[in-house]
XYZ file of C-alpha atoms in Angstrom:
104
model
C 39.759 163.029 260.916
C 40.703 159.563 259.812
C 43.263 158.782 257.172
C 42.109 156.549 254.363
C 44.548 154.681 252.222
C 43.689 153.958 248.617
C 45.813 151.901 246.284
C 45.238 151.312 242.617
C 46.924 149.995 239.521
C 46.356 150.333 235.818
C 49.378 149.060 233.915
C 48.521 146.852 230.957
C 45.816 144.897 232.782
C 42.254 144.809 231.545
C 40.900 145.335 235.056
C 41.685 148.014 237.573
C 41.095 147.446 241.250
C 40.981 149.791 244.227
C 41.056 149.040 247.937
C 39.858 151.519 250.531
C 40.904 150.883 254.115
C 40.272 152.833 257.300
C 42.254 152.132 260.453
C 39.924 154.262 262.589
C 36.600 152.815 261.440
C 37.908 149.273 260.821
C 36.524 148.565 257.390
C 37.804 147.581 253.966
C 36.063 148.154 250.645
C 37.108 146.931 247.206
C 35.886 147.929 243.762
C 37.055 147.017 240.283
C 36.227 147.843 236.685
C 37.157 146.615 233.238
C 39.097 149.309 231.407
C 37.501 150.736 228.275
C 39.094 150.077 224.889
C 39.455 153.829 224.388
C 41.886 153.993 227.313
C 44.190 151.480 225.598
C 45.664 154.341 223.551
C 46.508 156.447 226.626
C 50.041 156.848 227.981
C 50.845 155.028 231.231
C 50.573 158.246 233.271
C 47.138 158.897 231.760
C 45.997 155.330 232.530
C 47.124 155.644 236.144
C 45.502 159.066 236.484
C 42.270 157.751 234.972
C 42.311 154.865 237.468
C 42.687 157.342 240.346
C 39.868 159.512 238.985
C 37.583 156.495 238.543
C 38.357 155.207 242.044
C 37.712 158.540 243.740
C 34.490 159.130 241.820
C 33.297 155.588 242.566
C 34.078 155.879 246.289
C 33.214 159.568 246.703
C 30.514 158.801 249.305
C 33.249 157.378 251.543
C 36.022 159.874 250.712
C 34.413 163.327 250.695
C 35.041 165.169 253.948
C 37.929 162.911 255.009
C 41.681 163.324 254.662
C 43.236 160.312 252.975
C 46.459 159.127 251.397
C 46.630 157.841 247.843
C 49.076 154.930 247.696
C 50.215 154.045 244.195
C 53.038 152.076 242.618
C 53.429 154.728 239.902
C 55.887 157.468 240.990
C 55.010 160.012 238.242
C 51.552 160.462 239.785
C 53.248 162.307 242.638
C 53.709 165.300 240.325
C 49.942 165.808 240.026
C 50.011 168.485 242.732
C 52.878 170.375 241.115
C 52.158 169.662 237.454
C 54.343 171.685 235.112
C 53.478 169.661 232.012
C 50.496 170.938 230.053
C 48.586 167.739 229.385
C 44.994 168.961 229.029
C 43.415 165.573 229.728
C 45.359 164.950 232.964
C 44.865 168.567 234.080
C 41.101 168.277 233.530
C 40.986 165.018 235.493
C 43.050 166.501 238.313
C 40.759 169.534 238.525
C 37.775 167.202 238.913
C 39.474 165.794 242.052
C 39.680 169.170 243.818
C 36.803 168.448 246.269
C 38.868 165.603 247.785
C 41.465 166.203 250.529
C 44.251 163.775 249.691
C 47.992 163.450 249.450
C 49.972 161.145 247.184
């Protein structure tokens, strides 16, 4: 299996961008989206998590069935696998990512 590397960013920008690279298959894919006004009220962790969810759902044709690494500049996203906090929105988003085989 190949390792994919995905990087994303949300921050306070109006646009989020994702890059998907594969060393084995030698390709690079980029996608971006303007963030909805509703997401402006989210906490930073929620914005970053939403960006990850959007990226994986957008690129699911390329990601399903492959092991890949999620590369992010936001350290709190590393707790997604061992989430102790009961944030219903983030938990629901994380559960929707269960079909993907990834590490942060």
